[in-house]
Tab-separated table of N, CA and C in Angstrom:
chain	number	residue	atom	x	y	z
A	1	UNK	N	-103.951	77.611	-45.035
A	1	UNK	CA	-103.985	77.341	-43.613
A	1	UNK	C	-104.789	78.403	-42.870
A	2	UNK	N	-104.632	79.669	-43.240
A	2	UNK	CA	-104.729	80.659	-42.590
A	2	UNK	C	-106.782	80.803	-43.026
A	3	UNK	N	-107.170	80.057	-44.189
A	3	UNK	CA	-108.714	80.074	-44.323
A	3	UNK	C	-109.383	78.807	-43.614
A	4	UNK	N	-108.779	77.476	-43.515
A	4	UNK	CA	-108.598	76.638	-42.125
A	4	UNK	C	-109.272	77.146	-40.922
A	5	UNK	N	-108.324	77.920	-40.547
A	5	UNK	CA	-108.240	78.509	-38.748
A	5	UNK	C	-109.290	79.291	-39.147
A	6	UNK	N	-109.735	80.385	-39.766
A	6	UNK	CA	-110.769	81.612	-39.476
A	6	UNK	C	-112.052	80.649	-40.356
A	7	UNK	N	-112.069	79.823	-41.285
A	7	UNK	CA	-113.376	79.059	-40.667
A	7	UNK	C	-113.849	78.284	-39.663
A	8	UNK	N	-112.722	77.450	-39.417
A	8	UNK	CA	-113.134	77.056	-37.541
A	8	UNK	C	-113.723	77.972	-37.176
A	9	UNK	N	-112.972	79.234	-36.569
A	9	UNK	CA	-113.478	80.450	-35.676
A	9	UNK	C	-114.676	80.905	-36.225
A	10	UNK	N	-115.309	80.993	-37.413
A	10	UNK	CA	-116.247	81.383	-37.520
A	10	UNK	C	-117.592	80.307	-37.521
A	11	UNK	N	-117.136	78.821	-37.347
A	11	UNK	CA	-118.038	78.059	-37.102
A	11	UNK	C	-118.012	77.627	-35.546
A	12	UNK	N	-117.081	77.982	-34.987
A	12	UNK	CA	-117.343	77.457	-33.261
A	12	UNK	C	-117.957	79.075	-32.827
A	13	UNK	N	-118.148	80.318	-33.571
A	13	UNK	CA	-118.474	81.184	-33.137
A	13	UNK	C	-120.328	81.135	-33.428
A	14	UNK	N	-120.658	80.775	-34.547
A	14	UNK	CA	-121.756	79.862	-34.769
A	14	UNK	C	-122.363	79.266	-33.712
A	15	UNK	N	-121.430	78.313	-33.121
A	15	UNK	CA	-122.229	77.614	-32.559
A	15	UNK	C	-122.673	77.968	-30.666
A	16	UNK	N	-121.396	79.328	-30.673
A	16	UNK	CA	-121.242	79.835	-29.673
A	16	UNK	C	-122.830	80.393	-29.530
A	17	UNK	N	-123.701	81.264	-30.242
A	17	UNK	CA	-123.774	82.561	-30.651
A	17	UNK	C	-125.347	81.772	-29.748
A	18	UNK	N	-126.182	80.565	-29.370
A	18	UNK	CA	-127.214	80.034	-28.857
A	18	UNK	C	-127.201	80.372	-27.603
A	19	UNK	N	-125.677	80.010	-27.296
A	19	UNK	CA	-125.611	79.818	-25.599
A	19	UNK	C	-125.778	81.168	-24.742
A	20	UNK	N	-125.112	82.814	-25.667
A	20	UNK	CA	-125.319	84.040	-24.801
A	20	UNK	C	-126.443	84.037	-24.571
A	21	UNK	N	-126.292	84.670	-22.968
A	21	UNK	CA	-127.721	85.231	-22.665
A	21	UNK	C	-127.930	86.513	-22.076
A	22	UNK	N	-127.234	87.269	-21.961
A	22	UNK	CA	-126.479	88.690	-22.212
A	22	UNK	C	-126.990	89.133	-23.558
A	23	UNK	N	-127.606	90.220	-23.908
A	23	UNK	CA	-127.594	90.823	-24.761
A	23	UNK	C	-126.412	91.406	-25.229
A	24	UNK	N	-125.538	92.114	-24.474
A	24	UNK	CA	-124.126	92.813	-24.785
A	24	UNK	C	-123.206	91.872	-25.022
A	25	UNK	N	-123.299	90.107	-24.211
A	25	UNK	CA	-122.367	89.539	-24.856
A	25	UNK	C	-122.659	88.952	-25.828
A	26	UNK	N	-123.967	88.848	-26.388
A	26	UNK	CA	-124.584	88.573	-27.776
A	26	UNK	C	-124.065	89.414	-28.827
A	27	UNK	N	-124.008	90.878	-28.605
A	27	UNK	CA	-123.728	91.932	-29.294
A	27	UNK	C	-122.055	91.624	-29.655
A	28	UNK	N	-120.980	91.416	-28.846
A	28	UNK	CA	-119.865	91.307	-29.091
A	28	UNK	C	-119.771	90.083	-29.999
A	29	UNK	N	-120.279	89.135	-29.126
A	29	UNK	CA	-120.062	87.409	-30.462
A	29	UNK	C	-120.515	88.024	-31.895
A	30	UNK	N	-121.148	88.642	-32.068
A	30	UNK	CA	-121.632	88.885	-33.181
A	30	UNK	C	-120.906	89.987	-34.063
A	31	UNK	N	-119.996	90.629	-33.027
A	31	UNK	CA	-119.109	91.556	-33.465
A	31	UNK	C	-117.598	91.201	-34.363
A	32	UNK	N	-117.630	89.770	-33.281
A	32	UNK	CA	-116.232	89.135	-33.110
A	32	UNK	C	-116.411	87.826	-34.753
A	33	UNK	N	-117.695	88.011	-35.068
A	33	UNK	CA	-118.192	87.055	-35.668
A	33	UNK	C	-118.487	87.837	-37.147
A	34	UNK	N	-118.239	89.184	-37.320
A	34	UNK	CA	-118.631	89.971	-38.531
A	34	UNK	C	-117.093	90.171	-38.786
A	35	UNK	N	-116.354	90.242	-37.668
A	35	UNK	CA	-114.766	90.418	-38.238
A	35	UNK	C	-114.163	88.909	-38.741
A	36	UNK	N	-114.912	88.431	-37.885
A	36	UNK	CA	-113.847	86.950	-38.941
A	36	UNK	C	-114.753	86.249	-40.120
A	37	UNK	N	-115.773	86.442	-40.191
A	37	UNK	CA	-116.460	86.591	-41.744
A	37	UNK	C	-115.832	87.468	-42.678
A	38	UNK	N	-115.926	88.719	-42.272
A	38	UNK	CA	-115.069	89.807	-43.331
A	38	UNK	C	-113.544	89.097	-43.390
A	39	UNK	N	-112.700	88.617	-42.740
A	39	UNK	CA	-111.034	87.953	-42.727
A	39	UNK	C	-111.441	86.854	-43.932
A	40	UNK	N	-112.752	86.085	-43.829
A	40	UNK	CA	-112.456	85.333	-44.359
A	40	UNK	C	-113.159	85.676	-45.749
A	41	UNK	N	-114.004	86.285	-46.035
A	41	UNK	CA	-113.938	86.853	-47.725
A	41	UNK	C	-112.921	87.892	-47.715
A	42	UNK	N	-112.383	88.370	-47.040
A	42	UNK	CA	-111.323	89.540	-47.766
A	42	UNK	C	-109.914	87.925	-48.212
A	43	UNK	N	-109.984	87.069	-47.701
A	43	UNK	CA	-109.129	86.339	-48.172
A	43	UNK	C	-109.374	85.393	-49.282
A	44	UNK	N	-110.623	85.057	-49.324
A	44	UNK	CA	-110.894	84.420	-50.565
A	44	UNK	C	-111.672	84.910	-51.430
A	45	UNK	N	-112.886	85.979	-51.518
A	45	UNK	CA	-113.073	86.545	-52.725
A	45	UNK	C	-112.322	87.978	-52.949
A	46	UNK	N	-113.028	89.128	-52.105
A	46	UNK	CA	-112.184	90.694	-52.672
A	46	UNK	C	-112.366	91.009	-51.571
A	47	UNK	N	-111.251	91.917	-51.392
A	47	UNK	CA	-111.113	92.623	-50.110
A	47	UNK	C	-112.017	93.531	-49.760
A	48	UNK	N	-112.396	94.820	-51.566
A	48	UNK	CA	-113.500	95.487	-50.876
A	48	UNK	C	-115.039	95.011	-50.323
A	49	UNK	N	-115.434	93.979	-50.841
A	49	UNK	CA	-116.359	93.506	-50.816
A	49	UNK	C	-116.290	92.505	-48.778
A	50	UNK	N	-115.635	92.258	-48.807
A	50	UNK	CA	-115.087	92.275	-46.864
A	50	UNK	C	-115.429	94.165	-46.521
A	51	UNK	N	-114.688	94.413	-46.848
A	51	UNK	CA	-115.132	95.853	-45.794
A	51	UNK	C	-116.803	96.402	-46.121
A	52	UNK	N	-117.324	96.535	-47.257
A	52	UNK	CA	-118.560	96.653	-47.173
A	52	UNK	C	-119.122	95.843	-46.022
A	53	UNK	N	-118.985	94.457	-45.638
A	53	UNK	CA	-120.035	93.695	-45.472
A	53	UNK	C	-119.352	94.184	-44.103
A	54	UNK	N	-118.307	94.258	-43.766
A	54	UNK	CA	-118.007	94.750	-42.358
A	54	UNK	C	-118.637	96.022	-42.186
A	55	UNK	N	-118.686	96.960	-42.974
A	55	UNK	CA	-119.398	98.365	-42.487
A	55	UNK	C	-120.567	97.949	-41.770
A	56	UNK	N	-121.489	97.433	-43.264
A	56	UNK	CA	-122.280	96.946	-42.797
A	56	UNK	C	-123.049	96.352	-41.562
A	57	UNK	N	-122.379	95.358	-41.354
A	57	UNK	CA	-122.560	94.819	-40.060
A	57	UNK	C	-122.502	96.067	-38.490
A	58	UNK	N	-120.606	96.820	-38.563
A	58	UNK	CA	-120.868	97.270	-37.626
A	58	UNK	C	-121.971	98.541	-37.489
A	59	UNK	N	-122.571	99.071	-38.434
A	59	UNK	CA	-123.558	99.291	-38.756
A	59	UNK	C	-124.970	98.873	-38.130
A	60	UNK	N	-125.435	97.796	-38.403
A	60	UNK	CA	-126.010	97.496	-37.772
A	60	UNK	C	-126.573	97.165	-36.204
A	61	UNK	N	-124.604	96.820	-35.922
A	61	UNK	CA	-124.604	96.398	-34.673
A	61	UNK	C	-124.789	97.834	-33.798
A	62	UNK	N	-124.399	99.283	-34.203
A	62	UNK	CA	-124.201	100.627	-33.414
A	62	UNK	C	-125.700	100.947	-33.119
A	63	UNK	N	-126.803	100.180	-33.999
A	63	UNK	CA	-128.234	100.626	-33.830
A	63	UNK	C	-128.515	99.259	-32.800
A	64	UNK	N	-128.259	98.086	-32.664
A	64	UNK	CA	-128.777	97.278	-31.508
A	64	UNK	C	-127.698	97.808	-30.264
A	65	UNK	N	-127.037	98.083	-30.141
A	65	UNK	CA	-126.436	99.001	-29.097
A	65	UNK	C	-127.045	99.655	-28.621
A	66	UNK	N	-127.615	100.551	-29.057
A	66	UNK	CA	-128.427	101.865	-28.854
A	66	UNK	C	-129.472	101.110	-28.418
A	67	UNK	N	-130.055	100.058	-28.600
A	67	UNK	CA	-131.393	99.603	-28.214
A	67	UNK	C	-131.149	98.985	-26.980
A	68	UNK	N	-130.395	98.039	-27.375
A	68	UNK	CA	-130.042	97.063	-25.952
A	68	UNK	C	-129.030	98.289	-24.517
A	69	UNK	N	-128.515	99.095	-24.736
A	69	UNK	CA	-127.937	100.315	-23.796
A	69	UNK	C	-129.431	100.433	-23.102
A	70	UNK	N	-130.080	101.260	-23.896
A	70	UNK	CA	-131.333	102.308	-23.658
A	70	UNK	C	-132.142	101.177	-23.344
A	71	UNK	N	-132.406	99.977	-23.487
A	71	UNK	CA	-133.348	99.106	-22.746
A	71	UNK	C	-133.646	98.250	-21.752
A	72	UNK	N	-132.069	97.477	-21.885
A	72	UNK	CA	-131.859	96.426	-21.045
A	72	UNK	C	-131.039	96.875	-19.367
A	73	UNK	N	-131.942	95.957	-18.907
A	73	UNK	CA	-131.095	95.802	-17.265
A	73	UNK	C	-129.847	95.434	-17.236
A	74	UNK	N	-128.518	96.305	-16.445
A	74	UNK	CA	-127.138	95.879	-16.194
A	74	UNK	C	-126.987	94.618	-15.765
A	75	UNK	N	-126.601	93.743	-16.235
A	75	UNK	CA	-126.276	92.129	-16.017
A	75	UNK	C	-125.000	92.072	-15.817
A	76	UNK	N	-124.530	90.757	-15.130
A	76	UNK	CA	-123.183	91.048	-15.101
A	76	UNK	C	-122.928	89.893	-16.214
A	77	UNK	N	-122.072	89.549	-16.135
A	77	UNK	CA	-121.387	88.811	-17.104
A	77	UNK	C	-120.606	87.391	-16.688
A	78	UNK	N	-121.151	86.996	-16.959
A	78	UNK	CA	-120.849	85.215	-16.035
A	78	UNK	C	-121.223	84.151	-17.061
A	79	UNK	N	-120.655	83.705	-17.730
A	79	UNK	CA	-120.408	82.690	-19.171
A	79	UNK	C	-119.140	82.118	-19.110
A	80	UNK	N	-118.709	81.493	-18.246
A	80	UNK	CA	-117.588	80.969	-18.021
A	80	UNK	C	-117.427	79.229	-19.206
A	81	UNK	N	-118.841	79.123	-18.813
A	81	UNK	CA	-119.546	77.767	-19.599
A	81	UNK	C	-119.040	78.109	-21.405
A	82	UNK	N	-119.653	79.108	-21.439
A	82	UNK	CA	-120.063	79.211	-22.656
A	82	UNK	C	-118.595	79.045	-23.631
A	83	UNK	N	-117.515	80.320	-22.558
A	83	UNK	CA	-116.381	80.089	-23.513
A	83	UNK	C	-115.434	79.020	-23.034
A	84	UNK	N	-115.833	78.055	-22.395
A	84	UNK	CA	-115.094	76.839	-22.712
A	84	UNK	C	-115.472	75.912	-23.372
A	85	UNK	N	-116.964	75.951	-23.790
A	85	UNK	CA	-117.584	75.508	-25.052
A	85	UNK	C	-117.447	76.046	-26.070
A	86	UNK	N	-117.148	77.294	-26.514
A	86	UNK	CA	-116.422	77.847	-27.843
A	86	UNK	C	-114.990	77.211	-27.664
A	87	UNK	N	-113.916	77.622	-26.669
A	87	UNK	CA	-112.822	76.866	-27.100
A	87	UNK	C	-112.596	75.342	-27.439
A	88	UNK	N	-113.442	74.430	-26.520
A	88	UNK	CA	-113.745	73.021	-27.315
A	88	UNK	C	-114.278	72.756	-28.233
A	89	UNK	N	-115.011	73.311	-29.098
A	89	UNK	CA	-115.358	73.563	-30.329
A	89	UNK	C	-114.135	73.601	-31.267
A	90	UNK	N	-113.870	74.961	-30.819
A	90	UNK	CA	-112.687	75.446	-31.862
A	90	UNK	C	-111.812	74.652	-31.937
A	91	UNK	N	-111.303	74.186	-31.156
A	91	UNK	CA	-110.500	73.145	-31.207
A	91	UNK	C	-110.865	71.946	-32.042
A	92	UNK	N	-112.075	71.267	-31.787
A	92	UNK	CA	-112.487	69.892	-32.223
A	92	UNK	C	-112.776	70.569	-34.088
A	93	UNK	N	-113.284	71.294	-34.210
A	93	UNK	CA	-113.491	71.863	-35.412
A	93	UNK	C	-112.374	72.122	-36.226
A	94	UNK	N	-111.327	72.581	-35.876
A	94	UNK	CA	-109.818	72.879	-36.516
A	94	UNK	C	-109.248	71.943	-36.761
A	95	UNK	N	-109.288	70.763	-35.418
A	95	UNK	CA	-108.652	69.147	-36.428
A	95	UNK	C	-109.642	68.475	-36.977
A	96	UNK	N	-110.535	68.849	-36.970
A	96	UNK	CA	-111.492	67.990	-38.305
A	96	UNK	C	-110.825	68.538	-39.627
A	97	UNK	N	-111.026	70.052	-39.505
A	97	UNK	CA	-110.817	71.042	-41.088
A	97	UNK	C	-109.255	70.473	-41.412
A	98	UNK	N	-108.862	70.461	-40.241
A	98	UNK	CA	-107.078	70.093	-40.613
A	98	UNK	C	-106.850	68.320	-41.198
A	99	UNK	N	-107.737	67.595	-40.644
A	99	UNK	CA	-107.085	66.470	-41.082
A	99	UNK	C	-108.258	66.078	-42.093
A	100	UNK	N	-108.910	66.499	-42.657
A	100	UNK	CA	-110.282	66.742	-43.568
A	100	UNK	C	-108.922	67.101	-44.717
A	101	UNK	N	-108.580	68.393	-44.298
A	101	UNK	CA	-107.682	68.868	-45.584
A	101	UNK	C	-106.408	67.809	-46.057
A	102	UNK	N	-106.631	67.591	-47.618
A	102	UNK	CA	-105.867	66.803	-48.521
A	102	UNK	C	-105.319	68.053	-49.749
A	103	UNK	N	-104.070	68.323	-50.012
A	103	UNK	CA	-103.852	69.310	-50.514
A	103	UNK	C	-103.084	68.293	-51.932
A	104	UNK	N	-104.659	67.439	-52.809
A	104	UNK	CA	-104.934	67.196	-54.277
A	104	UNK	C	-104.659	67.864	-55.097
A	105	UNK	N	-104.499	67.216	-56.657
A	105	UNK	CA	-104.474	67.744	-57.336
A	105	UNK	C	-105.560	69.311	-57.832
A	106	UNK	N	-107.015	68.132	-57.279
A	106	UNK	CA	-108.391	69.159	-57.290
A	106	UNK	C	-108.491	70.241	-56.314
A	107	UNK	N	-108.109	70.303	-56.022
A	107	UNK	CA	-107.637	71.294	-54.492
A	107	UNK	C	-107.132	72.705	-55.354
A	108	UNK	N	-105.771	72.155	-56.026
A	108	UNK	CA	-105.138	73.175	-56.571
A	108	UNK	C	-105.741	73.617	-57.406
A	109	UNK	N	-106.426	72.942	-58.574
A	109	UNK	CA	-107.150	73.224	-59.774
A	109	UNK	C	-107.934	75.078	-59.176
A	110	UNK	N	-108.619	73.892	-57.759
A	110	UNK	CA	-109.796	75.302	-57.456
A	110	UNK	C	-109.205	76.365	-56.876
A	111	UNK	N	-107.938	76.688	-56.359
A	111	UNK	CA	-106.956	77.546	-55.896
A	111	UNK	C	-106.942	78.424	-57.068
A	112	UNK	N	-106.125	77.878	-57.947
A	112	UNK	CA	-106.524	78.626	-59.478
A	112	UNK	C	-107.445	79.307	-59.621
A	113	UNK	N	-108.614	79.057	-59.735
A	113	UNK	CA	-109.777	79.241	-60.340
A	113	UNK	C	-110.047	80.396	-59.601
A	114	UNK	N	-109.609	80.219	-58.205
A	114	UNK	CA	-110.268	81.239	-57.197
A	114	UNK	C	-109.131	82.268	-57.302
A	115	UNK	N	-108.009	82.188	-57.510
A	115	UNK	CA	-107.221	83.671	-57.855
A	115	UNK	C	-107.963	84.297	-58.721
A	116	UNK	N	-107.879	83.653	-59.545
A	116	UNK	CA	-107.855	84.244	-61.254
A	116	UNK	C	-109.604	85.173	-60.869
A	117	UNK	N	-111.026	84.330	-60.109
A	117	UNK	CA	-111.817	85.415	-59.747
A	117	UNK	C	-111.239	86.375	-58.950
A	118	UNK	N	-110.537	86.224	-57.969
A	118	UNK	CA	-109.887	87.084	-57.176
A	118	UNK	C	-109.108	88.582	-57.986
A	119	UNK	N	-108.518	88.315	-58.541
A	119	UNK	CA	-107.918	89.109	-59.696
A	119	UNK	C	-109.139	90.166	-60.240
A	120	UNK	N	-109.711	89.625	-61.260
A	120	UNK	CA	-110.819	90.196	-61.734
A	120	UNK	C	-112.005	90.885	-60.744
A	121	UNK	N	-112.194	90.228	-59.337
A	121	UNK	CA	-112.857	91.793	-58.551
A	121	UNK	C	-112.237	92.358	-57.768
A	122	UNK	N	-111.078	92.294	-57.404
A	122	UNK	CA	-110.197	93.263	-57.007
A	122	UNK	C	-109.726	94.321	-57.999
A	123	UNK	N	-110.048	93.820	-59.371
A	123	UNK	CA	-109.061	95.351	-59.904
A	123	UNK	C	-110.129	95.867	-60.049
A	124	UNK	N	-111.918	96.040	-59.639
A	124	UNK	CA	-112.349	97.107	-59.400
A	124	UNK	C	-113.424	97.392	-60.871
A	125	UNK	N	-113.157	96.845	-61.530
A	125	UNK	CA	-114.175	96.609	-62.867
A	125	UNK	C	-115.545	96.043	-62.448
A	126	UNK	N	-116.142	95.231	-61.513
A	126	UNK	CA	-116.882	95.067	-61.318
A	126	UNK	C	-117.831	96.097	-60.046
A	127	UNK	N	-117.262	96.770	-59.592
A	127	UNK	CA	-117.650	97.820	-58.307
A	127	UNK	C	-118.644	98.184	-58.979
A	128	UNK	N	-118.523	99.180	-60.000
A	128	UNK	CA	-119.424	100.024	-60.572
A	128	UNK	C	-119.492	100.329	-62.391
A	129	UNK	N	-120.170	100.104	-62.717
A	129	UNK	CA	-120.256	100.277	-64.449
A	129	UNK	C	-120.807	101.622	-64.295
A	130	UNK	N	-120.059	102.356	-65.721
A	130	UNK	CA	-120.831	103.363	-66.137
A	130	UNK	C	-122.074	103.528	-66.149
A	131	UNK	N	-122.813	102.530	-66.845
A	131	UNK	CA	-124.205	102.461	-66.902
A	131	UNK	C	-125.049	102.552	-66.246
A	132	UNK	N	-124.542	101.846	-64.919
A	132	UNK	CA	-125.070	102.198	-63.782
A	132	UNK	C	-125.248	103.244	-62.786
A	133	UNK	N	-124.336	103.722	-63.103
A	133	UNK	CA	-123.930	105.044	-62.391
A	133	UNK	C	-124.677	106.047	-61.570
A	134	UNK	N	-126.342	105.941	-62.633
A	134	UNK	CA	-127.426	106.549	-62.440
A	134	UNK	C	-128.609	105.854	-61.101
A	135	UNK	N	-128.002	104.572	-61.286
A	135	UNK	CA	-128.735	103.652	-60.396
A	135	UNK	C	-128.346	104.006	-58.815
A	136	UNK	N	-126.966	104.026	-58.617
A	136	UNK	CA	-126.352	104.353	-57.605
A	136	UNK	C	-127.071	105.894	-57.187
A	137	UNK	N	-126.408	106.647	-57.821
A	137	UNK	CA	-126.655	108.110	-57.097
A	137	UNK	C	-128.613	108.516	-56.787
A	138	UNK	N	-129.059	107.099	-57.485
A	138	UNK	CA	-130.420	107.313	-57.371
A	138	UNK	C	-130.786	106.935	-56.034
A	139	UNK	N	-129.969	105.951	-55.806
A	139	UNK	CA	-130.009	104.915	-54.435
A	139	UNK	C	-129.564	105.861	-53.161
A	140	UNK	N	-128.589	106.807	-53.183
A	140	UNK	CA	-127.870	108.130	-52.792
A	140	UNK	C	-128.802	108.582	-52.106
A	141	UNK	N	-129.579	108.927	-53.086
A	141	UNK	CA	-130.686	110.367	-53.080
A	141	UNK	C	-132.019	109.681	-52.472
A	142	UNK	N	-132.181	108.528	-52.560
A	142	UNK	CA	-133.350	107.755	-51.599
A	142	UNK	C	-133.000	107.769	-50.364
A	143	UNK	N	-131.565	107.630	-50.041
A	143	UNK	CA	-131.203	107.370	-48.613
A	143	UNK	C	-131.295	108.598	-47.740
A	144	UNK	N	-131.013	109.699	-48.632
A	144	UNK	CA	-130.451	110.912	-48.154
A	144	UNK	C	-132.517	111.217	-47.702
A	145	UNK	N	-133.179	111.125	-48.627
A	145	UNK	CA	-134.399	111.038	-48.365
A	145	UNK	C	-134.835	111.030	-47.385
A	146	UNK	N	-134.732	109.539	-47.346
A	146	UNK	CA	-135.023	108.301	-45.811
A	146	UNK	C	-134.874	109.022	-44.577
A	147	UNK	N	-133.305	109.676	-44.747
A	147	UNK	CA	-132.431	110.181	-43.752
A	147	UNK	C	-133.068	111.290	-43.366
A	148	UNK	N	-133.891	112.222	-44.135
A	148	UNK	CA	-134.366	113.591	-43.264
A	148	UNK	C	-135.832	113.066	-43.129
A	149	UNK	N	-136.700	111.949	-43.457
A	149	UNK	CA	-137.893	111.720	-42.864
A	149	UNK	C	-137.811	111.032	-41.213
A	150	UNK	N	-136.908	110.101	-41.439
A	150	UNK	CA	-136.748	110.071	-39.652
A	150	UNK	C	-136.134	110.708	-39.102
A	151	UNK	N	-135.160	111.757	-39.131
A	151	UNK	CA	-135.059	112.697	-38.018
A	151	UNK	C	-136.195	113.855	-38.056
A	152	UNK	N	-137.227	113.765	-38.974
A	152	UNK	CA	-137.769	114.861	-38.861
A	152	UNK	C	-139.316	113.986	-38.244
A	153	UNK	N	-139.564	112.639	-38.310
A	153	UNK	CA	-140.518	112.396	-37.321
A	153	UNK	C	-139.522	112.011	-35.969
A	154	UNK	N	-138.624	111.957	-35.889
A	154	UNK	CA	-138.350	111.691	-34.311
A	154	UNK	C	-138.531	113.127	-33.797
A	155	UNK	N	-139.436	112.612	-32.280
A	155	UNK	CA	-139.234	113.458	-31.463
A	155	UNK	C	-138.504	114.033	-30.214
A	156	UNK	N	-137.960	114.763	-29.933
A	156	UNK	CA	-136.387	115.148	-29.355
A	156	UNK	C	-136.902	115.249	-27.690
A	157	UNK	N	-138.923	115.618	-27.243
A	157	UNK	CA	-139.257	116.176	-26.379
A	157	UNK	C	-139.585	114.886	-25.726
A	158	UNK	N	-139.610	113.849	-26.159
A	158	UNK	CA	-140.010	112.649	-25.351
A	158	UNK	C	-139.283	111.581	-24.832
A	159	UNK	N	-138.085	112.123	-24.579
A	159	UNK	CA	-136.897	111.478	-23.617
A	159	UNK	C	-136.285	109.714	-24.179
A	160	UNK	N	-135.901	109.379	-22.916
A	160	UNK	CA	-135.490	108.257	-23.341
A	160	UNK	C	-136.195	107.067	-23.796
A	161	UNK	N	-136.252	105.983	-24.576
A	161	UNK	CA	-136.767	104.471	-24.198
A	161	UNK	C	-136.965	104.413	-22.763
A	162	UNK	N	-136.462	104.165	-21.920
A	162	UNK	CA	-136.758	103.271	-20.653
A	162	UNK	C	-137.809	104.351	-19.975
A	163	UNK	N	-138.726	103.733	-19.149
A	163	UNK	CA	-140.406	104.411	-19.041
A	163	UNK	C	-139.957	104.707	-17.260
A	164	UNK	N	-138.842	104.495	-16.969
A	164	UNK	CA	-139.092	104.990	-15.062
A	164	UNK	C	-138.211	106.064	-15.446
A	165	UNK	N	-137.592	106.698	-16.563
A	165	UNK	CA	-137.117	107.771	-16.391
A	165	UNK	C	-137.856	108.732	-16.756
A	166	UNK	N	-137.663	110.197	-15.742
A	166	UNK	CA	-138.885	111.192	-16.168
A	166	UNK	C	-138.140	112.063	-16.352
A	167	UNK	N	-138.706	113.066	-17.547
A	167	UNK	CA	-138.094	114.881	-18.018
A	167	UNK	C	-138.106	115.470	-16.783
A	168	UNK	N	-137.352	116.722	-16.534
A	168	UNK	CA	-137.836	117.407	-15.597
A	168	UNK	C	-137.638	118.926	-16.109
């Protein structure tokens, strides 16, 4: 039931995600939309593999922050439309999934199937092989790389993004 409801939400959030026109409320749908993606693989494949993809994401999202802050004009926020078109969605979407769902024999079969993977990458055997080991810390040491070539071409003396603000 509970993978039901958070795919609705993540498909009326889908369909939400056209209508912002707000950058910041773009930024949140998309926020609100990396947490119920991660709910819904931490519930059906592995949990760690949900929090990666959540780092990830909010990750990503802390660098369009920084862009859309430092770029965009204060808007206000007036989408009244929008989220009563996500909640009619969600709604119309949840009794489809709900009366769509027939809880078959084949149903269960794949319930099975999907523990039993469930099992096997949760206990963590698949994270990382020995063998690999070398691959990783190689990947480490590229990033760490990466990491002192752009702070060492950014420059600290040339102020903000937005061009009407001046040093003094």
């Amino acid at each position: 039931m509970s993978v039901i409801i958070t795919s609705s939400l993540c498909f009326s959030l889908t369909l939400l995600l056209p209508t912002m026109t707000q950058p910041l409320s773009l930024g949140l749908c998309i926020m609100i939309y990396s947490v119920t993606a991660s709910i819904l693989l931490g519930i059906m494949v592995a949990s760690w593999y949900s929090y990666v993809l959540f780092l990830v994401y909010v990750g990503g999202l802390l660098v369009m922050f920084a862009y859309v802050s430092a770029l965009a004009p204060n808007n206000f926020f007036s989408s009244l439309n929008s989220i009563f078109g996500f909640l009619v969605s969600f709604i119309m979407i949840l009794l489809t999934l709900l009366f769509l769902h027939t809880p078959d024999s084949s149903s269960l079969i794949w319930l099975d199937q999907l523990s039993l993977s469930k099992k096997t990458l949760s206990s963590g055997e698949m994270l990382i092989n020995p063998s690999e080991a070398s691959v990783v810390i190689f990947l480490g040491v590229i990033l760490l790389i990466n990491l002192l070539a752009v702070v060492k071409v950014c420059y600290y003396q040339q102020g903000p993004l937005r061009s009407h603000f001046e040093l003094k």
